[in-house]
Coordinates of N, CA and C in Angstrom, one line a residue:
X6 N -50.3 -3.2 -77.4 CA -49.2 -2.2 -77.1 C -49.8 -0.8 -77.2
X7 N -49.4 0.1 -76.7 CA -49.9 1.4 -76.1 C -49.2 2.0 -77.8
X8 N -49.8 2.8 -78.1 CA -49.8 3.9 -79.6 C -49.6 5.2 -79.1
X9 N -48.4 5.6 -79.2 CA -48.2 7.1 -78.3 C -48.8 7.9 -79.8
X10 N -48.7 7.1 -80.7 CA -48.9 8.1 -82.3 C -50.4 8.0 -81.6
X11 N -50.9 7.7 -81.0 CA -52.7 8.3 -81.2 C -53.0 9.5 -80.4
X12 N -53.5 10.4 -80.4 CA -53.8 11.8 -79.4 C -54.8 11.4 -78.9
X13 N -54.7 12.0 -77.5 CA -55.5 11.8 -76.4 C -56.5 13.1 -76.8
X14 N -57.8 12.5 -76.6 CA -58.9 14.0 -77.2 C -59.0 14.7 -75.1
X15 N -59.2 15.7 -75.5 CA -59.5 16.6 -74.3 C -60.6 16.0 -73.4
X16 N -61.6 15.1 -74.3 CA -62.9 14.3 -73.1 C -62.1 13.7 -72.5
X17 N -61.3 12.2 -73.5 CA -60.6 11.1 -72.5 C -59.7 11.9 -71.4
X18 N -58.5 12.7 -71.9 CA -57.8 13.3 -71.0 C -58.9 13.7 -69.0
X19 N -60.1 14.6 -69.6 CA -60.7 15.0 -68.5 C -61.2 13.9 -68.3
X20 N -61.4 12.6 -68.3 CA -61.9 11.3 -68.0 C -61.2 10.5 -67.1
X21 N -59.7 10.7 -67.8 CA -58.6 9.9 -67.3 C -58.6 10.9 -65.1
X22 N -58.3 12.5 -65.8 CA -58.2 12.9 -64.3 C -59.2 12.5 -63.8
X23 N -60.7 12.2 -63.7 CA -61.6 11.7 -62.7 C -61.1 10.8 -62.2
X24 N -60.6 9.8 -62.8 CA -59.8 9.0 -62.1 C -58.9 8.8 -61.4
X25 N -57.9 9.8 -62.1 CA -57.0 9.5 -61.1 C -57.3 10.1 -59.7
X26 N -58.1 11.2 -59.9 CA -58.3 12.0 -58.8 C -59.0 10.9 -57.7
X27 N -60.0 9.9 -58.4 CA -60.4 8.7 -57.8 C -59.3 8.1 -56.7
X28 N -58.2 7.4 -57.7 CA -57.2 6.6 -57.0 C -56.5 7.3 -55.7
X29 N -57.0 8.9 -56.1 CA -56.3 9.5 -54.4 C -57.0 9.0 -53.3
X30 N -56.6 8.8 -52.6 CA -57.1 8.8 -50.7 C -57.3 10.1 -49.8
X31 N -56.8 10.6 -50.7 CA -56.5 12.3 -49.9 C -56.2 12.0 -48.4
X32 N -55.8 11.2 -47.7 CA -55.1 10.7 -46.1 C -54.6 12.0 -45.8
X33 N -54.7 12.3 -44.5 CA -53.3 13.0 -44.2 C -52.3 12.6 -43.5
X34 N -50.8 12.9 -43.9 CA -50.1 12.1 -43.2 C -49.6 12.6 -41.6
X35 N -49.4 11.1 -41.5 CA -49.2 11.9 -39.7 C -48.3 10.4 -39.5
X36 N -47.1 10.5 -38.1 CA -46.7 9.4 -37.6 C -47.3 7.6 -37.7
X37 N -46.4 6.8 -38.4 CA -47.0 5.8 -38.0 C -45.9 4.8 -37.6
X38 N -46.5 3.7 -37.1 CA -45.3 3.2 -36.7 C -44.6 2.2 -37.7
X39 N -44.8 2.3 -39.1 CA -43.6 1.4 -40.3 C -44.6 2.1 -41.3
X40 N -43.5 2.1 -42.3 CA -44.1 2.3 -43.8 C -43.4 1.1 -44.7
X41 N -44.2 1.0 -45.5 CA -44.1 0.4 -46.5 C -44.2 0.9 -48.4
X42 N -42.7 0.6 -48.7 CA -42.7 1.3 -50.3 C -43.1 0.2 -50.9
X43 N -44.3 -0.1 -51.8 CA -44.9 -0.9 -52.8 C -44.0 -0.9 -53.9
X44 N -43.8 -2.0 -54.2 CA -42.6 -2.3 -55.5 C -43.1 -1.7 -57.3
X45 N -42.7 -1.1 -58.0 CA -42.9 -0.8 -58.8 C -42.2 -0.7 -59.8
X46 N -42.6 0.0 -61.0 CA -41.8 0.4 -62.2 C -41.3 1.9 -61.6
X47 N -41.8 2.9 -60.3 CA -41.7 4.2 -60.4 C -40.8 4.1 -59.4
X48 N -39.6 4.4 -59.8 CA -38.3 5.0 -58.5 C -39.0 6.3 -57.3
X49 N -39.8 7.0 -58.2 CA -40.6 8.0 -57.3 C -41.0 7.5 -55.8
X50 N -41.4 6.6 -55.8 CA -42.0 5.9 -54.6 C -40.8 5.6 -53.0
X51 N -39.6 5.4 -54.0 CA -38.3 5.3 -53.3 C -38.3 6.3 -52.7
X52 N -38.1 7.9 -53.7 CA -37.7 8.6 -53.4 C -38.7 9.4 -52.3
X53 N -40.1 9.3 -52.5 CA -40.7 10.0 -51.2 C -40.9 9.5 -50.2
X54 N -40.6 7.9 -50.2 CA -39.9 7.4 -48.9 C -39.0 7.7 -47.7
X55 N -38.4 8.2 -48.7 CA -37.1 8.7 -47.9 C -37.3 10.1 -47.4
X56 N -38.0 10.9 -48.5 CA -37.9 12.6 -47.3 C -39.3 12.2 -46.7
X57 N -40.0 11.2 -46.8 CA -41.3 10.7 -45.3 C -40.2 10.3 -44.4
X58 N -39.5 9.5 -44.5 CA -38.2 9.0 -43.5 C -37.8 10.3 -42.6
X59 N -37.4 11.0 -43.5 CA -36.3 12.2 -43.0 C -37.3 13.2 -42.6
X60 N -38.3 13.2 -42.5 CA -40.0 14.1 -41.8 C -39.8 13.7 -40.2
X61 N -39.4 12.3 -40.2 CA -39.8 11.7 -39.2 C -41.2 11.1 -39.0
X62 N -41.9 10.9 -40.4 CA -43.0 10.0 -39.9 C -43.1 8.7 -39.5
X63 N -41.7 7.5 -39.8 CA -41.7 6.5 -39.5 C -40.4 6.1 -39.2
X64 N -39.9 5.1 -37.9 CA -38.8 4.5 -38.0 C -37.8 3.1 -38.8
X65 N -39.2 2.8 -39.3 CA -38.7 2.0 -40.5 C -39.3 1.7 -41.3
X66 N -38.7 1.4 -42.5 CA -39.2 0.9 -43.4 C -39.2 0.0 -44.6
X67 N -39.9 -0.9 -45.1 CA -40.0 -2.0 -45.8 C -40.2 -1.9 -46.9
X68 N -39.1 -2.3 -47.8 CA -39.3 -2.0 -49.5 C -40.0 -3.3 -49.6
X69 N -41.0 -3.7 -50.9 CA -41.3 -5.0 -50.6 C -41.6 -4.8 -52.3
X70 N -41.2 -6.2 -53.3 CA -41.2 -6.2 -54.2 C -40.0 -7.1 -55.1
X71 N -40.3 -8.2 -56.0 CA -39.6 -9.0 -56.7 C -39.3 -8.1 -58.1
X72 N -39.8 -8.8 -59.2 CA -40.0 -8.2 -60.6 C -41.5 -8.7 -61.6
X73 N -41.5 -7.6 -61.9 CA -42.6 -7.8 -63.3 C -42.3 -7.9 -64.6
X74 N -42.6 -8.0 -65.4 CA -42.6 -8.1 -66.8 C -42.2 -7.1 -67.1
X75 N -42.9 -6.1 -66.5 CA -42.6 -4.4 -66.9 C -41.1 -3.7 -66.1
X76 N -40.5 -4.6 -65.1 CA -39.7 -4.0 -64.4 C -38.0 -5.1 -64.3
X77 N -38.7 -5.9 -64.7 CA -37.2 -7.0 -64.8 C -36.1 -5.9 -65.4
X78 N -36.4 -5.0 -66.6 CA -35.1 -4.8 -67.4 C -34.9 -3.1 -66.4
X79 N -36.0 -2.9 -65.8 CA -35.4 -1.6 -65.6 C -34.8 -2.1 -63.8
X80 N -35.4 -2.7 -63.3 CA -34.6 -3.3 -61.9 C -34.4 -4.8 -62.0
X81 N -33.1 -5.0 -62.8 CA -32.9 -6.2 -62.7 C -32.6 -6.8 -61.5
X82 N -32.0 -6.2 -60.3 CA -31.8 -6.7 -59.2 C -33.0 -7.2 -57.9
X83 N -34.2 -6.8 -58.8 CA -35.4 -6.5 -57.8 C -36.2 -5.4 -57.8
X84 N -37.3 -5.4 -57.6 CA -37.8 -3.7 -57.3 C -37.1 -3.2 -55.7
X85 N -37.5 -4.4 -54.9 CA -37.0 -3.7 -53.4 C -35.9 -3.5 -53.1
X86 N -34.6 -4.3 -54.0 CA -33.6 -4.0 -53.7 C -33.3 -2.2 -54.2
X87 N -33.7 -2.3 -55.6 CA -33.4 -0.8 -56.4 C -34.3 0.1 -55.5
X88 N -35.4 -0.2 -55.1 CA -36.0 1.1 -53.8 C -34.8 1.2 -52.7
X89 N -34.3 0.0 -52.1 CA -33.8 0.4 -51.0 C -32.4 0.9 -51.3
X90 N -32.0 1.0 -52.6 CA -30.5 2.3 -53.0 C -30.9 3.2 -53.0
X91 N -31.6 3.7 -53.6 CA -32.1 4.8 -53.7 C -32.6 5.6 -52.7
X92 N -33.5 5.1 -51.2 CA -33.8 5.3 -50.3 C -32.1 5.8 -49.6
X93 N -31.3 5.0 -49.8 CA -29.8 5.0 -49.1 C -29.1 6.3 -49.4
X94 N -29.4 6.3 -50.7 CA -28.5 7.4 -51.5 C -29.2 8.9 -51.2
X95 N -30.5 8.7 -50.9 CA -31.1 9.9 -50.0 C -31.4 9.8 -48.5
X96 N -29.9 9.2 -48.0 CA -29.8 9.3 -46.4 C -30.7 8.7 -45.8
X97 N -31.4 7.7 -46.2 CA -32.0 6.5 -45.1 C -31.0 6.0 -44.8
X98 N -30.8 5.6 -44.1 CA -29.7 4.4 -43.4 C -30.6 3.4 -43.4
X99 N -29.4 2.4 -43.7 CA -29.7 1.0 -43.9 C -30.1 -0.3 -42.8
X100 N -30.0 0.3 -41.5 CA -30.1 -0.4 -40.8 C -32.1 0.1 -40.2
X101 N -32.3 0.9 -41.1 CA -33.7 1.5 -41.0 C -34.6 1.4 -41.9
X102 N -34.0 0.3 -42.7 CA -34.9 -0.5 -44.1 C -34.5 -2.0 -43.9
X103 N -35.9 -2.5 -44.0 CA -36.1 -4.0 -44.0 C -36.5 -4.1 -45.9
X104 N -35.9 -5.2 -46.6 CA -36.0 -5.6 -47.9 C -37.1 -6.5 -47.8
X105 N -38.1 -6.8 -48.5 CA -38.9 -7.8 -48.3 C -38.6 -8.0 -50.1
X106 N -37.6 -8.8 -51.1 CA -37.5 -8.8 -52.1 C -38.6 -10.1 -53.1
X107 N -39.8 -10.9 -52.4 CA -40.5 -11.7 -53.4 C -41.8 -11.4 -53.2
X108 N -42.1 -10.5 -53.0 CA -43.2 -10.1 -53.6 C -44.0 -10.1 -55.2
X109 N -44.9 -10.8 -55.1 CA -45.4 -11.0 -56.6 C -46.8 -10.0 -57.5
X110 N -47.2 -9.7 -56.1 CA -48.4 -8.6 -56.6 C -48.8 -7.8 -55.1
X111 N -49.7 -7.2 -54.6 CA -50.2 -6.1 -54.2 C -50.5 -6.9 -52.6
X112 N -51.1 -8.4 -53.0 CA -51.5 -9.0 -51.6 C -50.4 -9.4 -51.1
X113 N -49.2 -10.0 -51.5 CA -48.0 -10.3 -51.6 C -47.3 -9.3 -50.6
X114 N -47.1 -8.3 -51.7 CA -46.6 -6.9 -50.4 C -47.3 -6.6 -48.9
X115 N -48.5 -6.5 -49.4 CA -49.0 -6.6 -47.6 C -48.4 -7.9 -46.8
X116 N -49.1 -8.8 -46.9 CA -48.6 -10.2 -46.0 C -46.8 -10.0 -45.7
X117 N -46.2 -10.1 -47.1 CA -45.3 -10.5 -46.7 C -44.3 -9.5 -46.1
X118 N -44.4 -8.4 -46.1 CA -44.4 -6.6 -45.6 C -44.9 -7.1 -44.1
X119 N -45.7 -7.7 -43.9 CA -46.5 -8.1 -42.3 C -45.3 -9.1 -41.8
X120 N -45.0 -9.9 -42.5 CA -44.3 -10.8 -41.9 C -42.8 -10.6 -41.7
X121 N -42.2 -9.7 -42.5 CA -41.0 -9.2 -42.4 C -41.3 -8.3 -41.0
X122 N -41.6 -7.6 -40.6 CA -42.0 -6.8 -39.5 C -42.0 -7.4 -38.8
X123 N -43.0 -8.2 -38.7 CA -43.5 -9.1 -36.8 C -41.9 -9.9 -36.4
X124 N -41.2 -10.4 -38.1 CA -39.8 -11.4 -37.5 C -38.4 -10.6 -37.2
X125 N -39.0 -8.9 -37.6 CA -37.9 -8.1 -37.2 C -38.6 -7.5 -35.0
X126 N -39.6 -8.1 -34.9 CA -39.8 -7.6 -33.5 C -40.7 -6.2 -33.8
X127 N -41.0 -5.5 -34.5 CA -41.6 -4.2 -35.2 C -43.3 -4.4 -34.4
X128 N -43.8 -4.0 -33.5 CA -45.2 -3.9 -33.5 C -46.0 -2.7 -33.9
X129 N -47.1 -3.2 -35.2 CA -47.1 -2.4 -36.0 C -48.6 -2.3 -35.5
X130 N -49.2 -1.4 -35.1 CA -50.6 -0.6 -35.4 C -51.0 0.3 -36.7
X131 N -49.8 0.9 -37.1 CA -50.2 1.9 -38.4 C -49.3 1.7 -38.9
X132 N -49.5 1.6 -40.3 CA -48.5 1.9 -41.6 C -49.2 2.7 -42.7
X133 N -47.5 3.2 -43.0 CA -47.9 4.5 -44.2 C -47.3 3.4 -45.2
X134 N -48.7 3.3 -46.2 CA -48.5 2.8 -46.8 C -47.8 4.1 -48.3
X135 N -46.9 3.6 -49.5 CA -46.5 4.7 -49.7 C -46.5 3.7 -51.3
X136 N -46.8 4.5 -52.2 CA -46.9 3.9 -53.6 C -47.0 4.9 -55.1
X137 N -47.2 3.9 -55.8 CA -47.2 5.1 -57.1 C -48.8 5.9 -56.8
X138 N -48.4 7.2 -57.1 CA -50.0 8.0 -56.8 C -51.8 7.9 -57.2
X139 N -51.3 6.8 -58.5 CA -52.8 6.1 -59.1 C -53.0 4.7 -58.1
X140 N -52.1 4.5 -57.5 CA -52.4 2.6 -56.5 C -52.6 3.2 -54.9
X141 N -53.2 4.4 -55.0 CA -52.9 4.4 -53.0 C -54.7 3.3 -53.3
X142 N -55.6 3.6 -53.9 CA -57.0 3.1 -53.5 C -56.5 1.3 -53.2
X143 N -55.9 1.2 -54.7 CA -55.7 0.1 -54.3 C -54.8 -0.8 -53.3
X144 N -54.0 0.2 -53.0 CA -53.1 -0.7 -51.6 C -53.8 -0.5 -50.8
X145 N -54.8 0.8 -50.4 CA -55.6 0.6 -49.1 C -56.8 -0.4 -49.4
X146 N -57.7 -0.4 -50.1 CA -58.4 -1.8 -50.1 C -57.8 -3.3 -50.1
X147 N -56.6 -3.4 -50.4 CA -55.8 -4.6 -50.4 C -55.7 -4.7 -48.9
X148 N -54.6 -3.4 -48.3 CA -54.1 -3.9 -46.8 C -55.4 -4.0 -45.5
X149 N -56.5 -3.2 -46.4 CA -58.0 -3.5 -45.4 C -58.2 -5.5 -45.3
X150 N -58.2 -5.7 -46.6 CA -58.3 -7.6 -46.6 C -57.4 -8.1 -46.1
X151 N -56.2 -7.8 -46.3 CA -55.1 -8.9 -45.9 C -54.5 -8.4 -44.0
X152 N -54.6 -7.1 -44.2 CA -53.9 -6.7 -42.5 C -55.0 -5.8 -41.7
X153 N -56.1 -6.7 -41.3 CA -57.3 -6.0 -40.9 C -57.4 -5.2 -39.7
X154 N -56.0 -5.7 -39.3 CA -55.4 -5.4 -37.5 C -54.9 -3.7 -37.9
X155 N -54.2 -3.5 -38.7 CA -53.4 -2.0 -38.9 C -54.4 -1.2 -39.4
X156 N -53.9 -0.1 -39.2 CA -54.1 1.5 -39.7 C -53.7 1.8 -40.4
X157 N -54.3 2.0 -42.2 CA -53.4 2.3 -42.9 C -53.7 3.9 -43.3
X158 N -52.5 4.2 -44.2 CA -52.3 5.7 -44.1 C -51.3 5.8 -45.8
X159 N -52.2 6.1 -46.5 CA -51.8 6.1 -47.8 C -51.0 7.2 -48.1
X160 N -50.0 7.4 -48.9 CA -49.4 8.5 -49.5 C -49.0 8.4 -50.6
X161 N -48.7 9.2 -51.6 CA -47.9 9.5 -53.3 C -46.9 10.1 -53.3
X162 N -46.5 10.5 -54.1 CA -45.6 11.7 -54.5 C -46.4 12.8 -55.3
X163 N -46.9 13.6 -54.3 CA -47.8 15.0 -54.7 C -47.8 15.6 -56.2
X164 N -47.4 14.7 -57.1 CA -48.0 14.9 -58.6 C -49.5 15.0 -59.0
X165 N -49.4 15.9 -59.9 CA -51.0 16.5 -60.8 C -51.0 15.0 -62.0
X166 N -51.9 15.0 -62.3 CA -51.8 14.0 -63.6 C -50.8 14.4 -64.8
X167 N -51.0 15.9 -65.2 CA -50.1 15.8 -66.0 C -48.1 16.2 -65.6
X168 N -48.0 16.0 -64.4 CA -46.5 16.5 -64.2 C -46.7 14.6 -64.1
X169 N -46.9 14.3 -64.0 CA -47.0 12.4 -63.6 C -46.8 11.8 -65.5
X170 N -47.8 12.4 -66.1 CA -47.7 11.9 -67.8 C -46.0 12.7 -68.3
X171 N -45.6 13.8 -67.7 CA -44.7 14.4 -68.1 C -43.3 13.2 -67.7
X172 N -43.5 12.5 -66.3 CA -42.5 12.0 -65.7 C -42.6 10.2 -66.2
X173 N -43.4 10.2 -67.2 CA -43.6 8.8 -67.9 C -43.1 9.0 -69.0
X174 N -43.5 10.1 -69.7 CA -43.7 10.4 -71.6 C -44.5 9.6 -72.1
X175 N -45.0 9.5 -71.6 CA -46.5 8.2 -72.8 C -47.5 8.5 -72.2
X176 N -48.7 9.5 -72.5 CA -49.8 9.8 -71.6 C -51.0 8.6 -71.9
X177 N -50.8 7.9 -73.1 CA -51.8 6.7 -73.4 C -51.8 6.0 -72.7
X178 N -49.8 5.5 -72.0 CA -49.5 4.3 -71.3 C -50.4 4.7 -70.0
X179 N -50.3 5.8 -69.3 CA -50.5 6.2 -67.6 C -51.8 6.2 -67.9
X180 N -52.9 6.6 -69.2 CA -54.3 6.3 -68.4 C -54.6 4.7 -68.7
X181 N -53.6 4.1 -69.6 CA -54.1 2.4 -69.5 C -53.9 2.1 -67.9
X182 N -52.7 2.6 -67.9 CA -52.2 2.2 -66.0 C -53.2 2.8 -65.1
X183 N -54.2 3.8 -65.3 CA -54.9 4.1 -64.5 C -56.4 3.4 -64.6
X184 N -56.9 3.3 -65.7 CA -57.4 2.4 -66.4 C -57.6 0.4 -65.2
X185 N -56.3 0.1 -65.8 CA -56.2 -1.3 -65.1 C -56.4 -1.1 -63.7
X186 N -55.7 0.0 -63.2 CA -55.9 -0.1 -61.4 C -57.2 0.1 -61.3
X187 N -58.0 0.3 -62.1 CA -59.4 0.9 -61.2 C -60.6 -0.5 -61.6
X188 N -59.8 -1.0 -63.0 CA -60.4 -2.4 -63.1 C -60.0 -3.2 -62.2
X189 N -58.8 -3.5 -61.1 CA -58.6 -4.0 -59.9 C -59.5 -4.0 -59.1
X190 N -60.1 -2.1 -58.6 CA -60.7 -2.0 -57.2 C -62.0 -2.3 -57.8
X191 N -62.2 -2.9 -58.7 CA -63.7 -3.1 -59.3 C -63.8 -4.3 -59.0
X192 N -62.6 -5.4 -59.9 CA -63.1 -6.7 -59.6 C -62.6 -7.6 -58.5
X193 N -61.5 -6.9 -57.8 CA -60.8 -7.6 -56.6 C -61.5 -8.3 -55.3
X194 N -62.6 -7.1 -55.2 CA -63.2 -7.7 -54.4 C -63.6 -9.0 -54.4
X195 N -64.7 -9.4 -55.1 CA -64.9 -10.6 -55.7 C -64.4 -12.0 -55.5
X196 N -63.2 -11.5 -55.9 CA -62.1 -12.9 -55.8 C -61.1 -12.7 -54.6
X197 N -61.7 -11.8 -53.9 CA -61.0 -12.3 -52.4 C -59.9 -11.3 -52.2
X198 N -59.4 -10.7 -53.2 CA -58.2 -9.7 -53.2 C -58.1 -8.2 -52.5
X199 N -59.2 -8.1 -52.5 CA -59.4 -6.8 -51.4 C -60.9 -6.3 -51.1
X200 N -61.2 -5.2 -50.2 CA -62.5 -4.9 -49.7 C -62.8 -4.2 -50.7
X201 N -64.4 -4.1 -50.6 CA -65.3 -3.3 -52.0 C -64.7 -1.7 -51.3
X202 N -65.0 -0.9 -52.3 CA -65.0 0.5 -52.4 C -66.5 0.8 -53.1
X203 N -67.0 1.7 -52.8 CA -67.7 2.6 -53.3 C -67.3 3.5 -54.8
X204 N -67.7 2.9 -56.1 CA -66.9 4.1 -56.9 C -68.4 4.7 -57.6
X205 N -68.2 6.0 -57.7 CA -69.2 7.0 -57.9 C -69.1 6.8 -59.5
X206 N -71.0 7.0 -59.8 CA -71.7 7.2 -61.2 C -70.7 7.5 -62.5
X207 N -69.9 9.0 -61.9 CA -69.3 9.3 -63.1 C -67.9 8.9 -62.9
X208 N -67.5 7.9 -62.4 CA -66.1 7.3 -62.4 C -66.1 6.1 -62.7
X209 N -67.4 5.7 -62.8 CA -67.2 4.1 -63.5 C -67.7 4.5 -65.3
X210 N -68.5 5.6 -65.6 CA -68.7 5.9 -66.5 C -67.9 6.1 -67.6
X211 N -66.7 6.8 -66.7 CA -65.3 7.2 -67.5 C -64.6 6.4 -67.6
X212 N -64.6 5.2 -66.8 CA -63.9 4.3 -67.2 C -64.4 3.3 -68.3
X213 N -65.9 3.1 -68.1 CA -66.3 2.7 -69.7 C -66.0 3.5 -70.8
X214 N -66.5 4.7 -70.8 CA -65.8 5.0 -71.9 C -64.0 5.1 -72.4
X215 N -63.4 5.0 -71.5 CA -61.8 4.9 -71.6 C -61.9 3.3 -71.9
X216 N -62.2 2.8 -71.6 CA -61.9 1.1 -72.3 C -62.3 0.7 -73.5
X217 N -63.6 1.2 -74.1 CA -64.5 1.3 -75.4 C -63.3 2.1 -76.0
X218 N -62.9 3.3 -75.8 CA -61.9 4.1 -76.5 C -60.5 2.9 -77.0
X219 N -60.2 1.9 -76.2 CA -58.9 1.2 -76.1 C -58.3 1.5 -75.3
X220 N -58.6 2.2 -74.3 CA -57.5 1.9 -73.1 C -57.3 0.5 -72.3
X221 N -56.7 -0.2 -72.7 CA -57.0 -1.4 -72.1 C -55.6 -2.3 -72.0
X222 N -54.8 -1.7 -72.5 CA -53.4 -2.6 -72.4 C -52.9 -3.3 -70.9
X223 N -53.6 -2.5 -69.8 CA -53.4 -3.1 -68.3 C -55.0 -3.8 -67.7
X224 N -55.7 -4.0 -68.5 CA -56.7 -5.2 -68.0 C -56.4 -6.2 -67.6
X225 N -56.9 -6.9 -67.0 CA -56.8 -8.2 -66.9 C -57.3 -8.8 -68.0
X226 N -56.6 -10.3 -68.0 CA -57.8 -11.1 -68.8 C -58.0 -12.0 -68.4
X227 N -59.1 -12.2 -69.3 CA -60.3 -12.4 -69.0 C -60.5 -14.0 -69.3

């Protein structure tokens, strides 16, 4: 369990940002033809859905997401269902969101985000793919393995690391959570879960040292 009583020293903190700055895509957004909101613990994702909606970058879009461990008590009804109120309540119309609600992890959302589309008639060349701001690396290495046919086009909610720790309150919890995502794009490949990435000298360094420190509550195990 994450120890908010322990202070983050000024290295880890600048450690944690290489990373996250890592997990950006820096994409620029431009028209595609469907997005997809990645199911989460972060309503955030909902919500820049919707003013990407109301941009006019996409005509529809697919919440795609069941529940986690970490999300059952805060979206008891689903993650996709609670994205797609929220999306509603900031003027998406509902007949311009497809629900994909059993999604179980990251490959899950792609496929089955693919499959809701092709059975709604939707021909998809590009998708904005749209997620918490530390998972764009990883949804785009994921949707590279599983949807090799699309164009993907990552986006966040334009948070700094620390307006993102401010919008958690637990800055230990967000670099474990950045922490585990980047143990993802490290070992996914491997087991079939997504394409390798390139990660640079001092971003794998930082993340040894953030795990030796105890950042490690979102590892896998082993």
């Amino acid at each position: 369990m994450t120890d908010a009583r322990i202070a983050v020293t000024d290295a880890q903190r600048a450690d944690a940002e290489l990373i996250w700055d890592y997990h950006q895509m820096q994409h620029r957004l431009r028209p595609c033809s469907a997005a997809i909101g990645l199911g989460s613990h972060d309503l955030g994702v909902a919500t820049f859905a919707a003013e990407l909606y109301r941009a006019g970058l996409f005509p529809v879009l697919v919440f795609s997401g069941a529940n986690s461990p970490t999300t059952a008590e805060r979206f008891p009804r689903g993650e996709a269902v609670h994205y797609a109120e929220q999306a509603m309540a900031l003027d998406v119309p509902r007949s311009s969101i497809i629900i994909e609600p059993c999604a179980k992890n990251t490959g899950d959302n792609i496929t089955m985000s693919r499959q809701a589309l092709e059975q709604a008639g939707i021909e998809t060349s590009s998708v904005l793919l749209i997620s918490k701001p530390y998972m764009e690396r990883r949804a785009y290495v994921t949707c590279r393995k599983f949807w090799p046919e699309v164009e993907p086009v990552c986006a966040s909610e334009p948070l700094s690391f620390d307006d993102y720790v401010k919008s958690i309150g637990d800055e230990r919890l967000v670099i474990d959570m950045l922490v585990g995502d980047l143990q993802r794009v490290i070992e996914y490949p491997r087991l079939g879960f997504a394409i390798a990435q390139h990660i640079p000298d001092q971003v794998t360094a930082a993340y040894h040292r953030l795990t030796d420190a105890g950042f490690d509550s979102r590892l896998l195990k082993r």
